[in-house]
mmCIF file of C-alpha atoms in Angstrom:
data_model
loop_
_atom_site.group_PDB
_atom_site.id
_atom_site.type_symbol
_atom_site.label_atom_id
_atom_site.label_comp_id
_atom_site.label_asym_id
_atom_site.label_seq_id
_atom_site.Cartn_x
_atom_site.Cartn_y
_atom_site.Cartn_z
ATOM 1 C CA MET A 1 22.997 -88.957 -77.238
ATOM 2 C CA ASN A 2 23.619 -85.820 -79.280
ATOM 3 C CA PRO A 3 20.186 -83.621 -78.887
ATOM 4 C CA THR A 4 20.169 -82.812 -82.560
ATOM 5 C CA TRP A 5 20.645 -86.463 -83.476
ATOM 6 C CA GLN A 6 17.956 -87.486 -80.977
ATOM 7 C CA ALA A 7 15.520 -84.948 -82.425
ATOM 8 C CA TYR A 8 16.275 -86.380 -85.884
ATOM 9 C CA LEU A 9 15.679 -90.041 -85.084
ATOM 10 C CA GLN A 10 12.399 -89.107 -83.074
ATOM 11 C CA ASP A 11 11.108 -87.253 -86.273
ATOM 12 C CA ARG A 12 11.682 -90.560 -88.235
ATOM 13 C CA GLY A 13 9.568 -92.284 -85.513
ATOM 14 C CA ALA A 14 12.051 -93.400 -83.045
ATOM 15 C CA THR A 15 10.748 -93.947 -79.330
ATOM 16 C CA VAL A 16 13.732 -92.790 -77.105
ATOM 17 C CA GLU A 17 13.835 -93.731 -73.570
ATOM 18 C CA ASP A 18 16.931 -92.809 -71.287
ATOM 19 C CA GLY A 19 19.140 -92.242 -74.469
ATOM 20 C CA ARG A 20 18.283 -95.624 -75.952
ATOM 21 C CA VAL A 21 16.178 -96.017 -79.068
ATOM 22 C CA VAL A 22 13.739 -98.970 -77.856
ATOM 23 C CA HIS A 23 11.728 -99.140 -81.502
ATOM 24 C CA TYR A 24 10.493 -97.263 -84.317
ATOM 25 C CA GLY A 25 6.748 -97.901 -83.843
ATOM 26 C CA ASN A 26 6.433 -101.738 -84.253
ATOM 27 C CA PRO A 27 8.928 -103.544 -82.194
ATOM 28 C CA SER A 28 7.677 -106.911 -82.989
ATOM 29 C CA ALA A 29 8.072 -106.400 -86.748
ATOM 30 C CA GLU A 30 11.558 -105.051 -86.239
ATOM 31 C CA LEU A 31 12.554 -108.188 -84.323
ATOM 32 C CA ALA A 32 10.667 -110.507 -86.630
ATOM 33 C CA GLY A 33 12.588 -109.046 -89.717
ATOM 34 C CA VAL A 34 16.211 -109.055 -88.570
ATOM 35 C CA GLN A 35 16.875 -112.365 -89.835
ATOM 36 C CA SER A 36 15.991 -111.561 -93.449
ATOM 37 C CA ALA A 37 16.446 -107.939 -93.742
ATOM 38 C CA THR A 38 19.359 -105.699 -93.412
ATOM 39 C CA VAL A 39 19.039 -103.415 -90.569
ATOM 40 C CA ILE A 40 20.503 -100.136 -89.270
ATOM 41 C CA ALA A 41 20.383 -99.144 -85.598
ATOM 42 C CA ASP A 42 21.294 -96.141 -83.601
ATOM 43 C CA LEU A 43 23.950 -97.217 -80.920
ATOM 44 C CA SER A 44 23.902 -94.416 -78.673
ATOM 45 C CA HIS A 45 23.051 -96.826 -75.761
ATOM 46 C CA LEU A 46 26.762 -97.688 -76.008
ATOM 47 C CA GLY A 47 28.759 -94.841 -74.424
ATOM 48 C CA LEU A 48 32.394 -93.731 -75.527
ATOM 49 C CA ILE A 49 35.277 -92.639 -73.483
ATOM 50 C CA GLN A 50 38.369 -91.085 -75.166
ATOM 51 C CA PHE A 51 41.897 -91.430 -73.914
ATOM 52 C CA SER A 52 44.338 -89.005 -75.565
ATOM 53 C CA GLY A 53 47.842 -87.889 -74.580
ATOM 54 C CA GLU A 54 51.305 -89.363 -75.048
ATOM 55 C CA ASP A 55 51.115 -91.731 -72.264
ATOM 56 C CA ALA A 56 47.714 -93.121 -73.233
ATOM 57 C CA GLN A 57 48.852 -96.452 -74.491
ATOM 58 C CA SER A 58 51.011 -97.093 -71.537
ATOM 59 C CA PHE A 59 48.346 -96.006 -69.188
ATOM 60 C CA LEU A 60 45.579 -98.529 -70.584
ATOM 61 C CA GLN A 61 48.124 -101.265 -71.125
ATOM 62 C CA GLY A 62 48.423 -101.209 -67.335
ATOM 63 C CA GLN A 63 44.619 -101.195 -66.521
ATOM 64 C CA LEU A 64 42.884 -103.517 -68.970
ATOM 65 C CA THR A 65 42.992 -107.355 -69.891
ATOM 66 C CA CYS A 66 43.794 -106.847 -73.726
ATOM 67 C CA ASP A 67 47.112 -106.143 -75.164
ATOM 68 C CA VAL A 68 46.610 -102.323 -76.070
ATOM 69 C CA ARG A 69 49.539 -102.452 -78.189
ATOM 70 C CA GLN A 70 47.477 -104.377 -80.808
ATOM 71 C CA VAL A 71 44.996 -101.810 -81.248
ATOM 72 C CA ASP A 72 46.137 -99.332 -84.004
ATOM 73 C CA PHE A 73 44.863 -97.340 -86.802
ATOM 74 C CA SER A 74 43.503 -100.492 -88.473
ATOM 75 C CA SER A 75 42.474 -102.821 -85.645
ATOM 76 C CA ALA A 76 39.941 -102.812 -82.775
ATOM 77 C CA LEU A 77 39.926 -105.233 -79.817
ATOM 78 C CA TYR A 78 37.534 -106.514 -77.289
ATOM 79 C CA GLY A 79 38.756 -106.219 -73.578
ATOM 80 C CA GLY A 80 37.834 -106.071 -70.027
ATOM 81 C CA TYR A 81 38.551 -103.831 -67.003
ATOM 82 C CA CYS A 82 38.706 -105.840 -63.565
ATOM 83 C CA ASN A 83 38.936 -105.116 -59.853
ATOM 84 C CA PRO A 84 41.941 -106.274 -57.983
ATOM 85 C CA LYS A 85 40.067 -109.628 -57.232
ATOM 86 C CA GLY A 86 39.979 -110.354 -61.065
ATOM 87 C CA ARG A 87 36.217 -109.587 -61.225
ATOM 88 C CA MET A 88 35.127 -107.712 -64.225
ATOM 89 C CA LEU A 89 33.815 -104.127 -63.992
ATOM 90 C CA ALA A 90 33.181 -103.624 -67.585
ATOM 91 C CA SER A 91 33.690 -105.260 -71.018
ATOM 92 C CA PHE A 92 34.292 -102.926 -74.067
ATOM 93 C CA LEU A 93 35.518 -102.464 -77.609
ATOM 94 C CA LEU A 94 38.610 -100.451 -77.941
ATOM 95 C CA CYS A 95 39.721 -98.815 -81.253
ATOM 96 C CA HIS A 96 42.234 -96.091 -82.352
ATOM 97 C CA ASP A 97 41.736 -93.200 -84.586
ATOM 98 C CA ASN A 98 45.506 -92.362 -85.004
ATOM 99 C CA SER A 99 45.419 -89.840 -82.231
ATOM 100 C CA ASN A 100 43.080 -91.069 -79.463
ATOM 101 C CA TYR A 101 41.722 -94.377 -78.106
ATOM 102 C CA LEU A 102 38.204 -94.873 -77.908
ATOM 103 C CA MET A 103 36.523 -97.200 -75.387
ATOM 104 C CA GLN A 104 32.992 -98.161 -76.129
ATOM 105 C CA LEU A 105 30.917 -99.869 -73.473
ATOM 106 C CA PRO A 106 27.242 -99.714 -72.015
ATOM 107 C CA LEU A 107 26.313 -96.120 -71.445
ATOM 108 C CA GLU A 108 24.879 -97.216 -67.975
ATOM 109 C CA LEU A 109 28.488 -97.731 -67.025
ATOM 110 C CA GLN A 110 30.311 -95.333 -68.967
ATOM 111 C CA PRO A 111 30.321 -92.434 -66.265
ATOM 112 C CA VAL A 112 31.586 -94.722 -63.326
ATOM 113 C CA ILE A 113 34.143 -96.428 -65.481
ATOM 114 C CA GLN A 114 35.470 -93.199 -66.844
ATOM 115 C CA LYS A 115 35.585 -91.668 -63.152
ATOM 116 C CA ARG A 116 37.316 -94.690 -61.862
ATOM 117 C CA LEU A 117 40.054 -94.808 -64.658
ATOM 118 C CA SER A 118 40.619 -91.160 -64.217
ATOM 119 C CA MET A 119 41.528 -91.585 -60.704
ATOM 120 C CA TYR A 120 44.518 -93.627 -61.724
ATOM 121 C CA VAL A 121 45.878 -91.271 -64.260
ATOM 122 C CA LEU A 122 48.021 -89.486 -61.662
ATOM 123 C CA ARG A 123 51.039 -88.252 -63.277
ATOM 124 C CA ALA A 124 50.747 -89.717 -66.380
ATOM 125 C CA LYS A 125 50.090 -87.588 -69.537
ATOM 126 C CA VAL A 126 46.641 -88.807 -70.367
ATOM 127 C CA ARG A 127 43.339 -87.007 -70.664
ATOM 128 C CA VAL A 128 40.247 -88.850 -70.267
ATOM 129 C CA ALA A 129 36.942 -87.321 -71.794
ATOM 130 C CA ASP A 130 33.225 -88.243 -72.627
ATOM 131 C CA ARG A 131 32.774 -88.475 -76.314
ATOM 132 C CA ASN A 132 29.106 -89.451 -76.402
ATOM 133 C CA GLU A 133 27.561 -86.093 -78.108
ATOM 134 C CA ALA A 134 30.634 -85.804 -80.363
ATOM 135 C CA LEU A 135 30.370 -89.091 -82.315
ATOM 136 C CA VAL A 136 27.335 -90.714 -83.651
ATOM 137 C CA ARG A 137 27.337 -94.416 -83.634
ATOM 138 C CA ILE A 138 25.335 -96.469 -86.318
ATOM 139 C CA GLY A 139 25.204 -100.128 -86.590
ATOM 140 C CA VAL A 140 24.518 -101.996 -89.976
ATOM 141 C CA ALA A 141 23.872 -105.870 -90.105
ATOM 142 C CA GLY A 142 22.505 -108.247 -92.716
ATOM 143 C CA ASN A 143 23.309 -109.703 -95.969
ATOM 144 C CA LYS A 144 23.574 -106.286 -97.823
ATOM 145 C CA ALA A 145 25.481 -104.647 -95.013
ATOM 146 C CA GLU A 146 28.791 -104.530 -96.864
ATOM 147 C CA ALA A 147 27.167 -103.108 -99.964
ATOM 148 C CA LEU A 148 25.518 -100.314 -97.811
ATOM 149 C CA ILE A 149 28.794 -99.569 -96.267
ATOM 150 C CA ALA A 150 30.395 -99.193 -99.741
ATOM 151 C CA ILE A 151 27.952 -96.233 -100.227
ATOM 152 C CA VAL A 152 29.429 -94.473 -97.285
ATOM 153 C CA SER A 153 33.155 -95.225 -98.052
ATOM 154 C CA SER A 154 35.130 -96.967 -100.623
ATOM 155 C CA GLU A 155 37.436 -98.219 -97.828
ATOM 156 C CA ILE A 156 35.794 -101.279 -96.104
ATOM 157 C CA PRO A 157 37.689 -103.134 -93.500
ATOM 158 C CA ALA A 158 38.592 -106.674 -94.902
ATOM 159 C CA GLY A 159 38.762 -108.656 -91.555
ATOM 160 C CA GLU A 160 36.848 -108.898 -88.281
ATOM 161 C CA LEU A 161 37.709 -106.072 -85.997
ATOM 162 C CA GLY A 162 39.394 -104.402 -88.821
ATOM 163 C CA VAL A 163 39.168 -100.549 -88.962
ATOM 164 C CA THR A 164 39.079 -97.912 -91.805
ATOM 165 C CA HIS A 165 38.899 -94.150 -91.412
ATOM 166 C CA GLY A 166 37.716 -92.058 -94.497
ATOM 167 C CA ALA A 167 36.807 -88.572 -95.450
ATOM 168 C CA GLY A 168 34.942 -86.485 -93.066
ATOM 169 C CA GLY A 169 35.818 -88.221 -89.962
ATOM 170 C CA VAL A 170 33.972 -91.288 -90.638
ATOM 171 C CA SER A 171 35.573 -94.558 -89.169
ATOM 172 C CA ILE A 172 34.135 -98.027 -89.898
ATOM 173 C CA ILE A 173 34.599 -101.092 -87.754
ATOM 174 C CA ARG A 174 33.929 -104.515 -89.041
ATOM 175 C CA LEU A 175 32.450 -106.424 -86.299
ATOM 176 C CA ALA A 176 31.599 -109.667 -88.249
ATOM 177 C CA GLN A 177 31.260 -110.763 -91.846
ATOM 178 C CA ASP A 178 27.752 -109.174 -92.091
ATOM 179 C CA ARG A 179 27.961 -106.527 -89.296
ATOM 180 C CA PHE A 180 29.578 -103.123 -89.244
ATOM 181 C CA GLU A 181 29.581 -100.153 -86.941
ATOM 182 C CA LEU A 182 30.113 -96.578 -88.195
ATOM 183 C CA LEU A 183 31.411 -93.579 -85.996
ATOM 184 C CA LEU A 184 30.941 -90.379 -87.504
ATOM 185 C CA PRO A 185 30.499 -86.518 -86.829
ATOM 186 C CA PRO A 186 26.980 -85.405 -85.976
ATOM 187 C CA GLY A 187 27.104 -83.086 -88.886
ATOM 188 C CA LEU A 188 27.167 -86.154 -91.284
ATOM 189 C CA ALA A 189 24.979 -88.640 -89.450
ATOM 190 C CA GLN A 190 21.627 -87.437 -90.869
ATOM 191 C CA GLU A 191 22.786 -87.716 -94.451
ATOM 192 C CA ILE A 192 24.408 -90.902 -94.008
ATOM 193 C CA TRP A 193 21.429 -92.422 -92.204
ATOM 194 C CA GLN A 194 19.059 -91.216 -94.937
ATOM 195 C CA ARG A 195 21.092 -92.961 -97.515
ATOM 196 C CA LEU A 196 21.369 -96.261 -95.568
ATOM 197 C CA SER A 197 17.609 -96.344 -94.760
ATOM 198 C CA GLU A 198 16.806 -96.377 -98.406
ATOM 199 C CA ASP A 199 17.790 -100.101 -98.353
ATOM 200 C CA ALA A 200 17.748 -101.106 -94.782
ATOM 201 C CA VAL A 201 15.136 -101.127 -92.010
ATOM 202 C CA ALA A 202 15.580 -98.927 -88.924
ATOM 203 C CA VAL A 203 15.502 -101.061 -85.581
ATOM 204 C CA GLY A 204 15.593 -100.390 -81.847
ATOM 205 C CA ALA A 205 18.465 -101.294 -79.568
ATOM 206 C CA PRO A 206 16.937 -104.489 -78.502
ATOM 207 C CA VAL A 207 17.422 -106.016 -81.891
ATOM 208 C CA TRP A 208 21.027 -105.079 -82.072
ATOM 209 C CA ASP A 209 21.430 -106.444 -78.528
ATOM 210 C CA TRP A 210 20.038 -109.841 -79.817
ATOM 211 C CA LEU A 211 22.755 -109.725 -82.737
ATOM 212 C CA GLU A 212 25.390 -109.204 -80.197
ATOM 213 C CA ILE A 213 24.037 -112.241 -78.124
ATOM 214 C CA ARG A 214 23.964 -114.450 -81.103
ATOM 215 C CA ALA A 215 27.552 -113.318 -81.895
ATOM 216 C CA GLY A 216 28.702 -114.521 -78.366
ATOM 217 C CA ILE A 217 29.952 -111.056 -77.339
ATOM 218 C CA PRO A 218 29.382 -110.398 -73.715
ATOM 219 C CA ARG A 219 28.320 -106.981 -72.299
ATOM 220 C CA ILE A 220 28.911 -106.488 -68.546
ATOM 221 C CA THR A 221 26.190 -104.239 -67.088
ATOM 222 C CA ALA A 222 25.234 -102.977 -63.679
ATOM 223 C CA ALA A 223 23.513 -106.132 -62.890
ATOM 224 C CA THR A 224 26.588 -108.389 -63.583
ATOM 225 C CA GLN A 225 29.448 -106.126 -62.481
ATOM 226 C CA GLU A 226 32.004 -108.021 -60.100
ATOM 227 C CA GLN A 227 30.468 -111.329 -60.884
ATOM 228 C CA PHE A 228 32.823 -112.941 -63.435
ATOM 229 C CA VAL A 229 36.386 -113.313 -64.174
ATOM 230 C CA PRO A 230 37.229 -112.797 -67.881
ATOM 231 C CA GLN A 231 37.474 -116.470 -68.809
ATOM 232 C CA MET A 232 33.876 -117.133 -67.523
ATOM 233 C CA VAL A 233 32.559 -114.979 -70.228
ATOM 234 C CA ASN A 234 34.859 -116.308 -72.838
ATOM 235 C CA LEU A 235 36.576 -112.958 -73.020
ATOM 236 C CA GLU A 236 40.001 -114.531 -74.159
ATOM 237 C CA MET A 237 38.195 -116.418 -76.851
ATOM 238 C CA ILE A 238 37.381 -113.368 -78.587
ATOM 239 C CA GLY A 239 40.751 -111.760 -78.189
ATOM 240 C CA GLY A 240 40.099 -109.768 -75.064
ATOM 241 C CA VAL A 241 42.770 -111.148 -72.810
ATOM 242 C CA SER A 242 46.483 -111.163 -73.106
ATOM 243 C CA PHE A 243 48.359 -113.577 -71.071
ATOM 244 C CA GLN A 244 51.598 -112.292 -72.147
ATOM 245 C CA LYS A 245 51.278 -108.665 -71.232
ATOM 246 C CA GLY A 246 52.236 -107.109 -68.135
ATOM 247 C CA CYS A 247 50.411 -106.475 -64.774
ATOM 248 C CA TYR A 248 46.982 -104.699 -64.609
ATOM 249 C CA PRO A 249 44.367 -104.969 -61.805
ATOM 250 C CA GLY A 250 43.412 -108.646 -61.232
ATOM 251 C CA GLN A 251 45.976 -109.992 -63.692
ATOM 252 C CA GLU A 252 47.359 -112.559 -60.981
ATOM 253 C CA ILE A 253 43.932 -114.030 -60.502
ATOM 254 C CA VAL A 254 43.080 -114.306 -64.285
ATOM 255 C CA ALA A 255 46.599 -115.803 -65.040
ATOM 256 C CA ARG A 256 46.001 -118.279 -62.205
ATOM 257 C CA SER A 257 42.532 -119.194 -63.404
ATOM 258 C CA LYS A 258 44.113 -120.123 -66.826
ATOM 259 C CA TYR A 259 47.158 -121.968 -65.830
ATOM 260 C CA LEU A 260 45.771 -123.802 -62.723
ATOM 261 C CA GLY A 261 42.820 -124.712 -64.577
ATOM 262 C CA LYS A 262 40.256 -123.306 -62.048
ATOM 263 C CA ILE A 263 37.574 -122.197 -64.533
ATOM 264 C CA LYS A 264 34.478 -124.296 -63.757
ATOM 265 C CA ARG A 265 32.049 -121.930 -65.269
ATOM 266 C CA ARG A 266 31.750 -120.870 -68.855
ATOM 267 C CA MET A 267 29.512 -118.683 -71.063
ATOM 268 C CA TYR A 268 27.129 -120.402 -73.409
ATOM 269 C CA LEU A 269 24.238 -119.414 -75.536
ATOM 270 C CA ALA A 270 20.835 -120.492 -74.589
ATOM 271 C CA HIS A 271 17.263 -120.178 -75.310
ATOM 272 C CA VAL A 272 14.322 -120.131 -72.900
ATOM 273 C CA GLU A 273 10.563 -120.035 -73.104
ATOM 274 C CA PRO A 274 9.431 -118.130 -70.067
ATOM 275 C CA PRO A 275 5.910 -118.561 -68.518
ATOM 276 C CA SER A 276 3.256 -116.457 -70.292
ATOM 277 C CA ASP A 277 3.057 -113.834 -67.438
ATOM 278 C CA GLN A 278 4.999 -111.164 -69.171
ATOM 279 C CA ARG A 279 8.044 -111.821 -67.190
ATOM 280 C CA VAL A 280 11.167 -110.504 -68.926
ATOM 281 C CA VAL A 281 14.604 -112.595 -68.779
ATOM 282 C CA GLY A 282 17.321 -110.031 -67.895
ATOM 283 C CA ALA A 283 20.945 -109.728 -66.992
ATOM 284 C CA GLY A 284 21.744 -111.031 -63.561
ATOM 285 C CA ASP A 285 18.861 -113.548 -63.381
ATOM 286 C CA GLU A 286 20.007 -116.772 -61.701
ATOM 287 C CA LEU A 287 19.841 -120.247 -63.285
ATOM 288 C CA PHE A 288 19.558 -123.388 -61.362
ATOM 289 C CA ASP A 289 20.598 -126.947 -61.979
ATOM 290 C CA VAL A 290 17.761 -129.277 -60.819
ATOM 291 C CA ASP A 291 20.344 -131.946 -59.952
ATOM 292 C CA VAL A 292 22.033 -129.529 -57.569
ATOM 293 C CA GLY A 293 19.140 -128.099 -55.948
ATOM 294 C CA GLU A 294 18.547 -124.610 -54.670
ATOM 295 C CA GLN A 295 21.943 -123.322 -54.896
ATOM 296 C CA SER A 296 22.492 -121.180 -58.006
ATOM 297 C CA SER A 297 24.581 -122.848 -60.884
ATOM 298 C CA GLY A 298 24.621 -119.805 -63.175
ATOM 299 C CA MET A 299 23.605 -116.350 -64.208
ATOM 300 C CA VAL A 300 22.465 -114.529 -67.078
ATOM 301 C CA VAL A 301 24.966 -112.171 -68.777
ATOM 302 C CA ASN A 302 22.737 -110.767 -71.416
ATOM 303 C CA ALA A 303 19.258 -111.538 -72.754
ATOM 304 C CA ALA A 304 17.055 -110.238 -75.503
ATOM 305 C CA ALA A 305 13.852 -111.313 -77.105
ATOM 306 C CA SER A 306 14.148 -113.796 -79.836
ATOM 307 C CA PRO A 307 12.703 -113.448 -83.228
ATOM 308 C CA GLU A 308 11.455 -117.088 -82.908
ATOM 309 C CA GLY A 309 9.722 -116.150 -79.507
ATOM 310 C CA GLY A 310 11.126 -116.524 -76.050
ATOM 311 C CA PHE A 311 14.424 -115.149 -75.093
ATOM 312 C CA ASP A 312 18.072 -116.073 -76.299
ATOM 313 C CA MET A 313 20.677 -115.200 -73.844
ATOM 314 C CA LEU A 314 24.394 -115.472 -72.940
ATOM 315 C CA ALA A 315 24.705 -117.384 -69.609
ATOM 316 C CA VAL A 316 27.549 -118.403 -67.369
ATOM 317 C CA LEU A 317 26.898 -121.867 -66.437
ATOM 318 C CA GLN A 318 28.834 -124.615 -64.445
ATOM 319 C CA THR A 319 30.056 -126.838 -67.402
ATOM 320 C CA SER A 320 28.906 -130.016 -65.490
ATOM 321 C CA SER A 321 25.373 -128.621 -65.330
ATOM 322 C CA VAL A 322 25.492 -127.958 -69.392
ATOM 323 C CA GLU A 323 26.367 -131.674 -69.634
ATOM 324 C CA SER A 324 23.510 -132.800 -67.506
ATOM 325 C CA GLY A 325 20.927 -130.760 -69.489
ATOM 326 C CA SER A 326 18.981 -129.686 -66.412
ATOM 327 C CA ILE A 327 19.363 -126.101 -66.216
ATOM 328 C CA ARG A 328 16.246 -123.859 -65.282
ATOM 329 C CA TRP A 329 15.587 -120.043 -65.272
ATOM 330 C CA GLY A 330 14.734 -118.334 -62.213
ATOM 331 C CA HIS A 331 14.169 -121.538 -59.773
ATOM 332 C CA THR A 332 14.511 -125.118 -59.955
ATOM 333 C CA ASP A 333 10.924 -125.680 -61.077
ATOM 334 C CA GLY A 334 11.391 -122.796 -63.799
ATOM 335 C CA PRO A 335 11.410 -123.102 -67.737
ATOM 336 C CA PRO A 336 14.460 -125.041 -69.033
ATOM 337 C CA LEU A 337 17.330 -123.791 -70.828
ATOM 338 C CA GLY A 338 18.093 -125.079 -74.527
ATOM 339 C CA ILE A 339 21.889 -124.846 -75.192
ATOM 340 C CA MET A 340 22.697 -123.573 -78.733
ATOM 341 C CA PRO A 341 26.170 -123.418 -80.558
ATOM 342 C CA LEU A 342 28.204 -120.209 -80.206
ATOM 343 C CA PRO A 343 30.180 -118.997 -83.153
ATOM 344 C CA TYR A 344 33.144 -120.397 -81.359
ATOM 345 C CA SER A 345 33.937 -123.609 -79.323
ATOM 346 C CA VAL A 346 33.528 -123.622 -75.601
ATOM 347 C CA PRO A 347 36.375 -125.734 -73.949
ATOM 348 C CA HIS A 348 35.532 -127.808 -71.115
ATOM 349 C CA LEU A 349 37.498 -127.779 -67.749
ATOM 350 C CA GLU A 350 39.571 -130.695 -68.538
ATOM 351 C CA ASN A 351 40.737 -129.123 -71.920
ATOM 352 C CA GLN A 352 41.849 -125.909 -70.742
#
């Protein structure tokens, strides 16, 4: 996080831990109000890697699951980065500012993913750089989000994952109908935050995490690296996998999983009410099917406290276990999961 920006947020009541704004003094109130209020959130817990140079597109095209050619001045794209076995090392949002590509992913993974990708540049004319302090990221969500974005720029992206670039180096990504992200130079950040906060409530990163979960957007973290092939976390359903592009690490496994119909696990949105012993549901937690026994039947991808109590999560589960309705968190006699609808349909194995 940019030090000047961090100091500004702390002066406005932010509690910052490891570069992540956790709350502004009352986390329960922030979470309770997210369903009715328009909120703004610092997104410094998401790291940025910049790829520049004349070979940047071809280099990324040979490394990532998405079709990088579709990422241009006005369009962003979700994607994944896999090991040679097709297991995901990272998920990300990729955008372009007409000069460079920017990959946004969890800050905890950014250094290792940046280092790993840099190792494969070899003779390509590509420069890989950390952009965490050079650009401030602000999330805006809620019924008034678009009206607030109009205060910042007259150019608002029309469609989902549309991108606009305005005066002063401000870029806007439309993540959903009522959710946006601003990327802007630190020199403008304080002024824009002040203007937005007049009509929006500042919230910590956990609230933004919850919004991402309810949108069905998976975020690979250190706890879940190399656990899933892209289809397990529905990455192709949000545009993050191209089956027509050329090779990339793990491409053969990913393609085989699609065309041979071997995906027996899918990601679902679920809710759980854990025991009242202060335990927190988190990424990497195992899930169990009572009918199967002690063998794990799934894993939590992401989880966050719900405004309605308990935890909402994105969980990779065996489709047969979802049909039986007997999934438990932690162990076979743990609290049950309630499956909720995602913003997109989840195909069963026989429909793939």
